[in-house]
CSV table of C-alpha atoms in Angstrom, one decimal:
chain,number,residue,atom,x,y,z
A,43,UNK,CA,0.2,0.2,-0.4
A,44,UNK,CA,1.4,3.6,-0.8
A,45,UNK,CA,0.0,6.6,0.8
A,46,UNK,CA,-1.5,7.3,4.4
A,47,UNK,CA,-3.2,4.5,6.3
A,48,UNK,CA,-6.3,3.9,6.9
A,49,UNK,CA,-7.1,5.2,10.4
A,50,UNK,CA,-5.7,2.4,13.0
A,51,UNK,CA,-3.6,1.1,11.2
A,52,UNK,CA,0.0,0.5,12.4
A,53,UNK,CA,3.3,-0.5,9.7
A,54,UNK,CA,4.7,-3.3,10.8
A,55,UNK,CA,6.4,-6.4,9.3
A,56,UNK,CA,5.0,-9.5,8.8
A,57,UNK,CA,8.9,-10.5,10.2
A,58,UNK,CA,7.4,-9.1,13.9
A,59,UNK,CA,4.4,-10.5,14.2
A,60,UNK,CA,5.3,-14.5,12.4
A,61,UNK,CA,7.2,-16.7,13.1
A,62,UNK,CA,8.8,-19.2,9.8
A,63,UNK,CA,10.6,-21.9,9.2
A,64,UNK,CA,11.6,-24.1,6.0
A,65,UNK,CA,9.6,-27.8,6.0
A,66,UNK,CA,12.7,-30.8,6.2
A,67,UNK,CA,14.3,-31.2,4.1
A,68,UNK,CA,15.0,-35.3,5.0
A,69,UNK,CA,11.3,-35.9,4.4
A,70,UNK,CA,11.4,-36.7,0.4
A,71,UNK,CA,7.8,-36.6,-1.6
A,72,UNK,CA,8.7,-40.0,-3.5
A,73,UNK,CA,9.2,-41.8,0.3
A,74,UNK,CA,6.0,-40.7,1.3
A,75,UNK,CA,2.5,-42.3,1.5
A,76,UNK,CA,-0.3,-41.4,-0.6
A,77,UNK,CA,-3.0,-42.9,0.9
A,78,UNK,CA,-3.8,-42.3,4.5
A,79,UNK,CA,-4.8,-45.1,7.4
A,80,UNK,CA,-5.3,-45.7,10.7
A,81,UNK,CA,-1.7,-44.1,12.6
A,82,UNK,CA,-0.6,-41.7,9.7
A,83,UNK,CA,-0.4,-38.2,9.7
A,84,UNK,CA,-0.9,-35.0,7.4
A,85,UNK,CA,2.3,-33.9,4.8
A,86,UNK,CA,2.4,-30.9,3.1
A,87,UNK,CA,4.4,-30.3,-0.5
A,88,UNK,CA,4.7,-27.8,-2.2
A,89,UNK,CA,2.0,-29.5,-4.1
A,90,UNK,CA,0.1,-29.6,-0.8
A,91,UNK,CA,-1.6,-31.7,1.4
A,92,UNK,CA,-1.0,-34.8,-0.8
A,93,UNK,CA,1.1,-36.7,0.8
A,94,UNK,CA,0.7,-38.9,4.6
A,95,UNK,CA,3.6,-39.7,7.3
A,96,UNK,CA,4.2,-41.9,9.8
A,97,UNK,CA,5.1,-38.9,12.1
A,98,UNK,CA,4.5,-35.2,13.4
A,99,UNK,CA,6.2,-32.5,13.3
A,100,UNK,CA,3.7,-30.0,14.1
A,101,UNK,CA,0.2,-30.0,16.3
A,102,UNK,CA,-1.8,-26.3,16.0
A,103,UNK,CA,-2.4,-23.9,13.2
A,104,UNK,CA,0.7,-22.4,10.3
A,105,UNK,CA,0.3,-21.4,6.9
A,106,UNK,CA,2.0,-24.0,4.5
A,107,UNK,CA,3.7,-22.4,1.5
A,108,UNK,CA,5.3,-23.7,-1.8
A,109,UNK,CA,8.5,-22.7,-2.5
A,110,UNK,CA,9.7,-23.9,-5.0
A,111,UNK,CA,8.1,-24.5,-8.9
A,112,UNK,CA,5.4,-23.1,-11.0
A,113,UNK,CA,2.5,-22.1,-8.1
A,114,UNK,CA,4.9,-21.3,-5.7
A,115,UNK,CA,3.8,-18.5,-3.0
A,116,UNK,CA,0.2,-20.6,-2.8
A,117,UNK,CA,0.0,-21.0,0.9
A,118,UNK,CA,-2.2,-24.3,2.9
A,119,UNK,CA,-3.2,-24.4,6.3
A,120,UNK,CA,-2.8,-26.3,8.2
A,121,UNK,CA,-4.1,-27.9,11.3
A,122,UNK,CA,-4.3,-29.8,13.8
A,123,UNK,CA,-1.2,-31.9,13.9
A,124,UNK,CA,1.1,-32.6,10.6
A,125,UNK,CA,4.9,-32.2,9.0
A,126,UNK,CA,5.2,-29.7,5.9
A,127,UNK,CA,8.7,-31.5,3.8
A,128,UNK,CA,11.1,-30.4,1.7
A,129,UNK,CA,10.6,-27.6,-0.7
A,130,UNK,CA,7.4,-25.1,1.5
A,131,UNK,CA,7.9,-22.9,4.1
A,132,UNK,CA,6.4,-23.1,7.4
A,133,UNK,CA,4.8,-19.3,8.8
A,134,UNK,CA,3.2,-19.0,12.3
A,135,UNK,CA,1.4,-15.2,13.2
A,136,UNK,CA,1.3,-14.6,16.2
A,137,UNK,CA,-1.9,-14.4,17.2
A,138,UNK,CA,-2.2,-11.6,19.4
A,139,UNK,CA,-1.0,-9.0,16.3
A,140,UNK,CA,-2.4,-11.0,13.2
A,141,UNK,CA,-5.3,-12.9,12.2
A,142,UNK,CA,-4.7,-16.6,10.3
A,143,UNK,CA,-7.3,-16.4,7.9
A,144,UNK,CA,-6.1,-12.6,7.1
A,145,UNK,CA,-2.4,-13.6,6.8
A,146,UNK,CA,-3.8,-16.4,4.5
A,147,UNK,CA,-5.3,-13.6,2.3
A,148,UNK,CA,-1.9,-12.6,1.6
A,149,UNK,CA,-0.2,-15.0,1.7
A,150,UNK,CA,-2.2,-17.2,-1.2
A,151,UNK,CA,-1.8,-14.2,-3.3
A,152,UNK,CA,1.4,-16.0,-5.6
A,153,UNK,CA,2.1,-12.0,-6.2
A,154,UNK,CA,2.4,-11.3,-2.7
A,155,UNK,CA,5.8,-13.3,-2.6
A,156,UNK,CA,9.5,-11.8,-3.4
A,157,UNK,CA,10.8,-14.7,-6.2
A,158,UNK,CA,13.6,-15.6,-8.1
A,159,UNK,CA,15.5,-17.5,-10.6
A,160,UNK,CA,13.2,-18.3,-13.5
A,161,UNK,CA,13.2,-21.7,-15.1
A,162,UNK,CA,12.7,-23.4,-11.6
A,163,UNK,CA,11.0,-20.0,-9.2
A,164,UNK,CA,11.3,-19.5,-6.0
A,165,UNK,CA,10.0,-17.4,-3.2
A,166,UNK,CA,12.3,-15.0,-1.2
A,167,UNK,CA,10.9,-16.1,2.4
A,168,UNK,CA,12.8,-13.4,4.1
A,169,UNK,CA,12.7,-10.0,1.8
A,170,UNK,CA,8.7,-10.9,1.0
A,171,UNK,CA,8.6,-10.8,5.5
A,172,UNK,CA,10.8,-7.5,5.8
A,173,UNK,CA,9.0,-5.9,3.4
A,174,UNK,CA,6.0,-2.9,4.6
A,175,UNK,CA,3.9,-4.6,5.7
A,176,UNK,CA,0.0,-2.4,6.6
A,177,UNK,CA,-1.7,-3.9,10.3
A,178,UNK,CA,-5.3,-3.4,10.6
A,179,UNK,CA,-6.7,-3.5,14.4
A,180,UNK,CA,-7.7,-7.9,14.7
A,181,UNK,CA,-11.7,-6.8,14.8
A,182,UNK,CA,-10.7,-5.1,11.7
A,183,UNK,CA,-9.5,-8.0,10.2
A,184,UNK,CA,-12.0,-10.8,11.2
A,185,UNK,CA,-14.2,-8.4,9.4
A,186,UNK,CA,-12.9,-7.9,6.9
A,187,UNK,CA,-11.4,-12.0,6.0
A,188,UNK,CA,-15.7,-12.0,6.4
A,189,UNK,CA,-16.4,-9.4,3.5
A,190,UNK,CA,-13.2,-11.4,1.9
A,191,UNK,CA,-15.2,-14.6,2.1
A,192,UNK,CA,-18.7,-13.7,1.3
A,193,UNK,CA,-17.5,-11.9,-2.2
A,194,UNK,CA,-15.3,-14.8,-3.0
A,195,UNK,CA,-18.2,-16.8,-2.2
A,196,UNK,CA,-20.1,-15.1,-4.5
A,197,UNK,CA,-17.7,-14.7,-7.5
A,198,UNK,CA,-16.9,-18.8,-7.6
A,199,UNK,CA,-20.9,-19.1,-7.8
A,200,UNK,CA,-21.2,-16.8,-10.7
A,201,UNK,CA,-18.5,-18.1,-12.5
A,202,UNK,CA,-19.7,-21.8,-11.9
A,203,UNK,CA,-23.3,-19.6,-14.0
A,204,UNK,CA,-20.7,-18.7,-16.8
A,205,UNK,CA,-19.9,-21.7,-17.2
A,206,UNK,CA,-23.4,-23.9,-17.2
A,207,UNK,CA,-23.8,-21.0,-19.2
A,208,UNK,CA,-21.4,-22.5,-22.4
A,209,UNK,CA,-22.7,-25.4,-21.9
A,210,UNK,CA,-26.0,-24.7,-22.1
A,211,UNK,CA,-24.6,-22.3,-25.4
A,212,UNK,CA,-23.0,-26.2,-26.8
A,213,UNK,CA,-26.5,-27.5,-26.6
A,214,UNK,CA,-27.7,-25.6,-28.0
A,215,UNK,CA,-26.3,-26.0,-31.3
A,216,UNK,CA,-26.0,-29.1,-31.6
A,217,UNK,CA,-30.5,-29.5,-31.0
A,218,UNK,CA,-30.1,-26.5,-33.7
A,219,UNK,CA,-28.1,-29.4,-35.8
A,220,UNK,CA,-29.8,-32.5,-34.9
A,221,UNK,CA,-33.4,-30.2,-35.8
A,222,UNK,CA,-31.9,-29.2,-39.5
A,223,UNK,CA,-31.2,-32.3,-39.8
A,224,UNK,CA,-34.0,-33.8,-39.4
A,225,UNK,CA,-36.6,-32.0,-40.7
A,226,UNK,CA,-37.8,-30.7,-37.4
A,227,UNK,CA,-36.4,-27.1,-37.5
A,228,UNK,CA,-38.4,-26.7,-40.9
A,229,UNK,CA,-41.9,-28.6,-40.1
A,230,UNK,CA,-43.5,-25.2,-40.2
A,231,UNK,CA,-42.1,-24.5,-43.5
A,232,UNK,CA,-43.0,-28.5,-45.1
A,233,UNK,CA,-46.3,-27.6,-43.3
A,234,UNK,CA,-46.9,-24.0,-45.7
A,235,UNK,CA,-46.4,-25.5,-49.1
A,236,UNK,CA,-49.5,-27.2,-50.6
A,237,UNK,CA,-47.9,-28.1,-54.1
A,238,UNK,CA,-45.9,-31.5,-54.6
A,239,UNK,CA,-41.6,-30.4,-55.0
A,240,UNK,CA,-40.2,-31.5,-58.2
A,241,UNK,CA,-37.0,-34.0,-57.8
A,242,UNK,CA,-33.7,-33.4,-56.9
A,243,UNK,CA,-31.4,-34.6,-57.6
A,244,UNK,CA,-31.0,-36.5,-54.5
A,245,UNK,CA,-33.7,-39.0,-55.3
A,246,UNK,CA,-31.7,-39.7,-58.2
A,247,UNK,CA,-28.4,-40.9,-56.7
A,248,UNK,CA,-27.9,-44.6,-56.4
A,249,UNK,CA,-29.2,-46.0,-53.0
A,250,UNK,CA,-31.4,-43.0,-52.4
A,251,UNK,CA,-34.8,-44.3,-50.5
A,252,UNK,CA,-36.9,-41.3,-49.0
A,253,UNK,CA,-38.3,-40.6,-46.2
A,254,UNK,CA,-35.8,-43.4,-44.0
A,255,UNK,CA,-33.4,-42.0,-42.1
A,256,UNK,CA,-31.3,-44.8,-43.0
A,257,UNK,CA,-28.8,-44.3,-39.7
A,258,UNK,CA,-29.3,-47.7,-38.3
A,259,UNK,CA,-32.2,-45.9,-36.1
A,260,UNK,CA,-30.6,-43.2,-34.0
A,261,UNK,CA,-32.6,-40.4,-36.4
A,262,UNK,CA,-36.6,-40.6,-35.8
A,263,UNK,CA,-38.8,-40.8,-39.0
A,264,UNK,CA,-37.8,-38.5,-41.5
A,265,UNK,CA,-40.3,-36.5,-43.1
A,266,UNK,CA,-41.9,-37.9,-46.4
A,267,UNK,CA,-40.2,-35.3,-48.3
A,268,UNK,CA,-36.7,-36.0,-48.2
A,269,UNK,CA,-34.9,-39.1,-49.5
A,270,UNK,CA,-31.5,-40.8,-47.5
A,271,UNK,CA,-28.0,-41.9,-50.3
A,272,UNK,CA,-25.0,-42.3,-49.5
A,273,UNK,CA,-23.4,-39.6,-49.1
A,274,UNK,CA,-20.1,-40.6,-51.1
A,275,UNK,CA,-23.9,-39.8,-53.9
A,276,UNK,CA,-23.5,-35.9,-53.1
A,277,UNK,CA,-20.7,-34.8,-53.4
A,278,UNK,CA,-17.5,-34.7,-55.7
A,279,UNK,CA,-13.9,-36.4,-53.5
A,280,UNK,CA,-10.4,-34.2,-54.4
A,281,UNK,CA,-8.3,-35.9,-52.3
A,282,UNK,CA,-6.0,-37.2,-55.3
A,283,UNK,CA,-5.5,-32.7,-55.2
A,284,UNK,CA,-3.7,-33.3,-51.8
A,285,UNK,CA,-0.6,-33.2,-51.1
A,286,UNK,CA,1.2,-32.4,-47.8
A,287,UNK,CA,4.0,-31.1,-46.8
A,288,UNK,CA,6.7,-30.7,-43.6
A,289,UNK,CA,6.6,-28.0,-41.7
A,290,UNK,CA,10.6,-27.3,-42.3
A,291,UNK,CA,9.5,-27.5,-46.0
A,292,UNK,CA,7.0,-24.6,-45.3
A,293,UNK,CA,9.2,-22.0,-43.3
A,294,UNK,CA,10.5,-21.7,-46.0
A,295,UNK,CA,7.6,-21.1,-47.7
A,296,UNK,CA,6.1,-18.8,-46.3
A,297,UNK,CA,2.9,-17.2,-48.1
A,298,UNK,CA,-1.2,-15.6,-48.6
A,299,UNK,CA,-2.3,-19.0,-48.9
A,300,UNK,CA,-3.8,-21.5,-45.9
A,301,UNK,CA,-3.1,-23.9,-45.7
A,302,UNK,CA,-5.6,-27.1,-43.6
A,303,UNK,CA,-4.9,-29.5,-41.8
A,304,UNK,CA,-7.5,-32.6,-40.1
A,305,UNK,CA,-8.6,-28.8,-37.8
A,306,UNK,CA,-9.0,-26.0,-40.2
A,307,UNK,CA,-5.4,-24.0,-40.8
A,308,UNK,CA,-2.3,-25.0,-39.5
A,309,UNK,CA,-0.4,-22.3,-41.5
A,310,UNK,CA,0.4,-19.8,-44.6
A,311,UNK,CA,2.2,-21.4,-47.7
A,312,UNK,CA,3.2,-20.1,-51.1
A,313,UNK,CA,1.1,-21.8,-53.6
A,314,UNK,CA,-2.8,-23.6,-54.0
A,315,UNK,CA,-4.0,-26.3,-54.9
A,316,UNK,CA,-7.4,-25.8,-54.8
A,317,UNK,CA,-9.6,-22.8,-56.1
A,318,UNK,CA,-13.0,-22.0,-54.9
A,319,UNK,CA,-15.6,-23.4,-52.6
A,320,UNK,CA,-15.0,-26.9,-51.2
A,321,UNK,CA,-15.9,-28.6,-47.8
A,322,UNK,CA,-12.8,-30.3,-45.4
A,323,UNK,CA,-13.6,-32.3,-43.6
A,324,UNK,CA,-11.3,-34.5,-40.6
A,325,UNK,CA,-9.7,-37.6,-41.4
A,326,UNK,CA,-8.1,-38.3,-38.9
A,327,UNK,CA,-7.6,-37.0,-35.3
A,328,UNK,CA,-9.3,-38.1,-31.9
A,329,UNK,CA,-11.0,-35.1,-32.8
A,330,UNK,CA,-13.3,-37.6,-34.9
A,331,UNK,CA,-14.7,-39.0,-31.6
A,332,UNK,CA,-14.1,-36.8,-29.3
A,333,UNK,CA,-15.8,-33.9,-31.1
A,334,UNK,CA,-13.2,-30.4,-29.8
A,335,UNK,CA,-13.3,-28.4,-33.0
A,336,UNK,CA,-15.9,-29.1,-36.0
A,337,UNK,CA,-15.6,-31.9,-38.4
A,338,UNK,CA,-16.5,-30.3,-41.0
A,339,UNK,CA,-15.5,-26.9,-42.4
A,340,UNK,CA,-15.5,-24.6,-45.6
A,341,UNK,CA,-13.2,-23.7,-47.1
A,342,UNK,CA,-13.1,-21.1,-50.2
A,343,UNK,CA,-10.9,-19.0,-52.6
A,344,UNK,CA,-7.6,-20.8,-53.1
A,345,UNK,CA,-5.8,-22.8,-50.4
A,346,UNK,CA,-3.5,-25.5,-49.4
A,347,UNK,CA,-4.8,-29.1,-48.0
A,348,UNK,CA,-2.7,-32.1,-46.9
A,349,UNK,CA,-3.9,-35.5,-46.4
A,350,UNK,CA,-5.4,-35.6,-42.8
A,351,UNK,CA,-8.6,-33.8,-44.3
A,352,UNK,CA,-10.9,-35.3,-47.1
A,353,UNK,CA,-11.7,-31.9,-50.2
A,354,UNK,CA,-14.9,-32.5,-51.8
A,355,UNK,CA,-17.9,-30.4,-53.2
A,356,UNK,CA,-21.2,-31.0,-52.5
A,357,UNK,CA,-22.8,-32.0,-56.8
A,358,UNK,CA,-25.1,-29.7,-58.0
A,359,UNK,CA,-28.6,-29.2,-56.1
A,360,UNK,CA,-26.8,-30.5,-52.5
A,361,UNK,CA,-26.3,-27.5,-50.0
A,362,UNK,CA,-22.3,-27.3,-48.8
A,363,UNK,CA,-23.7,-25.4,-46.4
A,364,UNK,CA,-26.3,-28.1,-45.2
A,365,UNK,CA,-23.6,-31.1,-45.8
A,366,UNK,CA,-21.4,-29.0,-42.9
A,367,UNK,CA,-24.3,-29.4,-40.7
A,368,UNK,CA,-25.0,-32.9,-41.1
A,369,UNK,CA,-21.6,-34.3,-41.1
A,370,UNK,CA,-20.9,-31.9,-38.0
A,371,UNK,CA,-24.4,-33.4,-35.6
A,372,UNK,CA,-23.5,-36.8,-36.3
A,373,UNK,CA,-22.0,-39.3,-34.5
A,374,UNK,CA,-19.7,-40.8,-35.8
A,375,UNK,CA,-17.8,-43.5,-34.2
A,376,UNK,CA,-19.5,-46.6,-35.9
A,377,UNK,CA,-18.0,-45.3,-39.4
A,378,UNK,CA,-14.0,-44.1,-38.0
A,379,UNK,CA,-11.6,-47.2,-37.5
A,380,UNK,CA,-9.0,-47.1,-34.9
A,381,UNK,CA,-8.4,-46.1,-31.5
A,382,UNK,CA,-5.4,-44.4,-31.1
A,383,UNK,CA,-5.1,-42.3,-34.5
A,384,UNK,CA,-8.9,-43.0,-34.9
A,385,UNK,CA,-9.6,-42.4,-39.0
A,386,UNK,CA,-12.4,-42.0,-41.1
A,387,UNK,CA,-11.7,-43.5,-44.7
A,388,UNK,CA,-12.6,-42.2,-47.8
A,389,UNK,CA,-14.8,-45.7,-48.7
A,390,UNK,CA,-16.2,-44.8,-44.6
A,391,UNK,CA,-17.1,-41.2,-45.2
A,392,UNK,CA,-18.4,-42.2,-49.0
A,393,UNK,CA,-20.6,-44.3,-47.0
A,394,UNK,CA,-22.5,-42.4,-44.8
A,395,UNK,CA,-26.2,-42.6,-44.6
A,396,UNK,CA,-26.9,-38.6,-45.7
A,397,UNK,CA,-30.6,-37.8,-45.1
A,398,UNK,CA,-31.4,-34.9,-48.0
A,399,UNK,CA,-34.2,-32.5,-48.0
A,400,UNK,CA,-35.1,-30.6,-51.1
A,401,UNK,CA,-32.4,-28.1,-52.1
A,402,UNK,CA,-35.0,-25.1,-51.7
A,403,UNK,CA,-35.2,-26.5,-47.5
A,404,UNK,CA,-32.1,-26.9,-47.7
A,405,UNK,CA,-31.0,-22.9,-48.6
A,406,UNK,CA,-34.2,-22.2,-45.1
A,407,UNK,CA,-32.1,-24.3,-42.8
A,408,UNK,CA,-28.8,-23.3,-43.5
A,409,UNK,CA,-29.9,-19.7,-42.7
A,410,UNK,CA,-32.1,-20.6,-40.2
A,411,UNK,CA,-29.3,-22.0,-38.5
A,412,UNK,CA,-26.9,-19.8,-38.9
A,413,UNK,CA,-29.3,-17.5,-37.6
A,414,UNK,CA,-29.8,-18.8,-34.3
A,415,UNK,CA,-26.0,-20.1,-34.2
A,416,UNK,CA,-25.0,-16.0,-35.3
A,417,UNK,CA,-26.9,-15.3,-31.9
A,418,UNK,CA,-25.0,-18.5,-29.1
A,419,UNK,CA,-22.6,-16.3,-30.7
A,420,UNK,CA,-23.2,-14.1,-29.0
A,421,UNK,CA,-24.5,-14.4,-26.6
A,422,UNK,CA,-20.8,-16.5,-25.5
A,423,UNK,CA,-19.1,-13.4,-26.1
A,424,UNK,CA,-21.6,-11.4,-23.7
A,425,UNK,CA,-20.9,-14.3,-21.4
A,426,UNK,CA,-16.9,-14.3,-22.2
A,427,UNK,CA,-15.7,-11.1,-21.0
A,428,UNK,CA,-18.5,-11.8,-18.0
A,429,UNK,CA,-15.5,-14.3,-17.6
A,430,UNK,CA,-12.9,-12.2,-17.9
A,431,UNK,CA,-14.3,-9.4,-15.7
A,432,UNK,CA,-15.2,-12.2,-12.9
A,433,UNK,CA,-11.3,-13.9,-12.9
A,434,UNK,CA,-10.0,-10.5,-12.8
A,435,UNK,CA,-12.2,-9.8,-9.8
A,436,UNK,CA,-10.7,-11.8,-6.2
A,437,UNK,CA,-7.8,-9.5,-7.0
A,438,UNK,CA,-9.9,-6.4,-7.1
A,439,UNK,CA,-11.3,-7.6,-3.9
A,440,UNK,CA,-8.0,-8.0,-2.1
A,441,UNK,CA,-6.7,-4.8,-3.0
A,442,UNK,CA,-9.9,-3.4,-1.8
A,443,UNK,CA,-9.6,-5.2,1.3
A,444,UNK,CA,-5.8,-4.1,2.1
A,445,UNK,CA,-6.1,-0.2,1.6
A,446,UNK,CA,-8.8,-0.1,4.7
A,447,UNK,CA,-12.0,-0.4,1.1
A,448,UNK,CA,-14.0,-3.0,1.3
A,449,UNK,CA,-15.3,-2.3,5.4
A,450,UNK,CA,-16.2,-0.4,7.9
A,451,UNK,CA,-12.6,0.8,10.0
A,452,UNK,CA,-12.4,-0.1,13.5
A,453,UNK,CA,-12.1,3.5,14.5
A,454,UNK,CA,-15.2,4.1,12.9
A,455,UNK,CA,-16.9,1.7,14.4
A,456,UNK,CA,-15.4,2.8,17.6
A,457,UNK,CA,-16.5,5.9,17.0
A,458,UNK,CA,-20.7,5.3,16.0
A,459,UNK,CA,-21.0,2.8,18.2
A,460,UNK,CA,-19.3,5.2,21.1
A,461,UNK,CA,-16.9,3.2,22.8
A,462,UNK,CA,-13.1,2.1,23.0
A,463,UNK,CA,-11.1,0.9,20.8
A,464,UNK,CA,-7.5,-0.5,20.2
A,465,UNK,CA,-5.6,0.7,16.5
A,466,UNK,CA,-3.4,-1.0,16.0
A,467,UNK,CA,-0.4,0.9,16.4
A,468,UNK,CA,-1.4,0.2,20.5
A,469,UNK,CA,-2.2,-2.9,20.1
A,470,UNK,CA,2.4,-3.4,18.6
A,471,UNK,CA,3.0,-1.9,21.2
A,472,UNK,CA,1.9,-4.0,24.1
A,473,UNK,CA,2.9,-7.1,22.2
A,474,UNK,CA,6.3,-6.1,22.1
A,475,UNK,CA,5.9,-5.0,25.8
A,476,UNK,CA,4.4,-8.9,26.5
A,477,UNK,CA,6.1,-11.6,27.0
A,478,UNK,CA,7.7,-13.6,24.3
A,479,UNK,CA,4.6,-15.6,23.3
A,480,UNK,CA,4.5,-19.3,23.9
A,481,UNK,CA,7.6,-21.0,20.7
A,482,UNK,CA,5.2,-21.7,18.0
A,483,UNK,CA,7.2,-25.1,16.6
A,484,UNK,CA,5.7,-28.2,18.3
A,485,UNK,CA,8.8,-30.8,19.2
A,486,UNK,CA,8.8,-33.9,16.5
A,487,UNK,CA,7.1,-36.6,17.9
A,488,UNK,CA,9.3,-39.1,18.7
A,489,UNK,CA,10.5,-41.8,16.5
């Protein structure tokens, strides 16, 4: 904190009101127990309370701090009988001067610590604890803790709601795809059409079957105006035009043209293999089953494709956008081979039963779906912005807490209630004037 202290606060150091000691170098994580059993005691490593010891070194309350590693500065509460092992520091607050939970709010902030090292960072405990520290009166410390914990609980609840919103949006997209490719999305359109339509290209494709899903019963019965035919009958395949280029060669051939792989653009190169509107479909990779990203995506203009994505163009009367949605709506596990490296072969892709509506309905399906997806995207953008703000709230809350702005000061409350109070400076003088506090580092248990 810089500037004037809040009324009733005092400047001191944590070294003046805390004891500290490094964890036992004799206790090595790899040689300790990973599970609790009767007769074992909690052990704290740099990762937290994740080991168990046959004995205990400390009894009571303290804070154990990760001293080394990428999360150095992370603090953990220790209670009862326990041990702190290598690569940790133990900090015991003087309870006459500072509340354990208030100290935890400071020490559990990784930015609070002075650190050294780069490849293997570590906390500089002595340097950190000897810095100036702004201390509120004890009752105010406890009110700050209660307020911070209440606000952080609200932040956590808000984050959980935002996470659920993201899940709902994901399910909404899946529901839109399912409705689009089963006819439910355009039921009203078909009901408004009185005259029978003319036969389209899909109906005359080899293997076409009218009004049946043909996909092992996984979809409901399709509208009578729809047909089902093999995916390969709806497209022209251009896999023979693909050429993979090694990453080292691409590094020497940087250019303006997108270079596509199984999940989209992975690089840019100085040449192109295709020019036009195409649909690319992942040929291999775990994403075929996990569906973290779309398995089918459009590529337009001039571009290059490696041998990890199928390249197809729809035949006349078949919408590229509809085929994209169709493939992204399907569960491909029955069409994919391999487990360590799932693969959707060209033969398997061509054999996928594809429900196809009339051309006019395809266009309307794409239009309606894109409008719903655009709405979902707009909502998701707002959710992402809210999540980013929520991520910053804990630090903002702590900053206000440690500057005396989160709760009324003890001095303000005392004046309002017509009572006396003990400023932190008086508290510190009293603590210094009293006999030294008893040793807060219990001796180890006998071997």
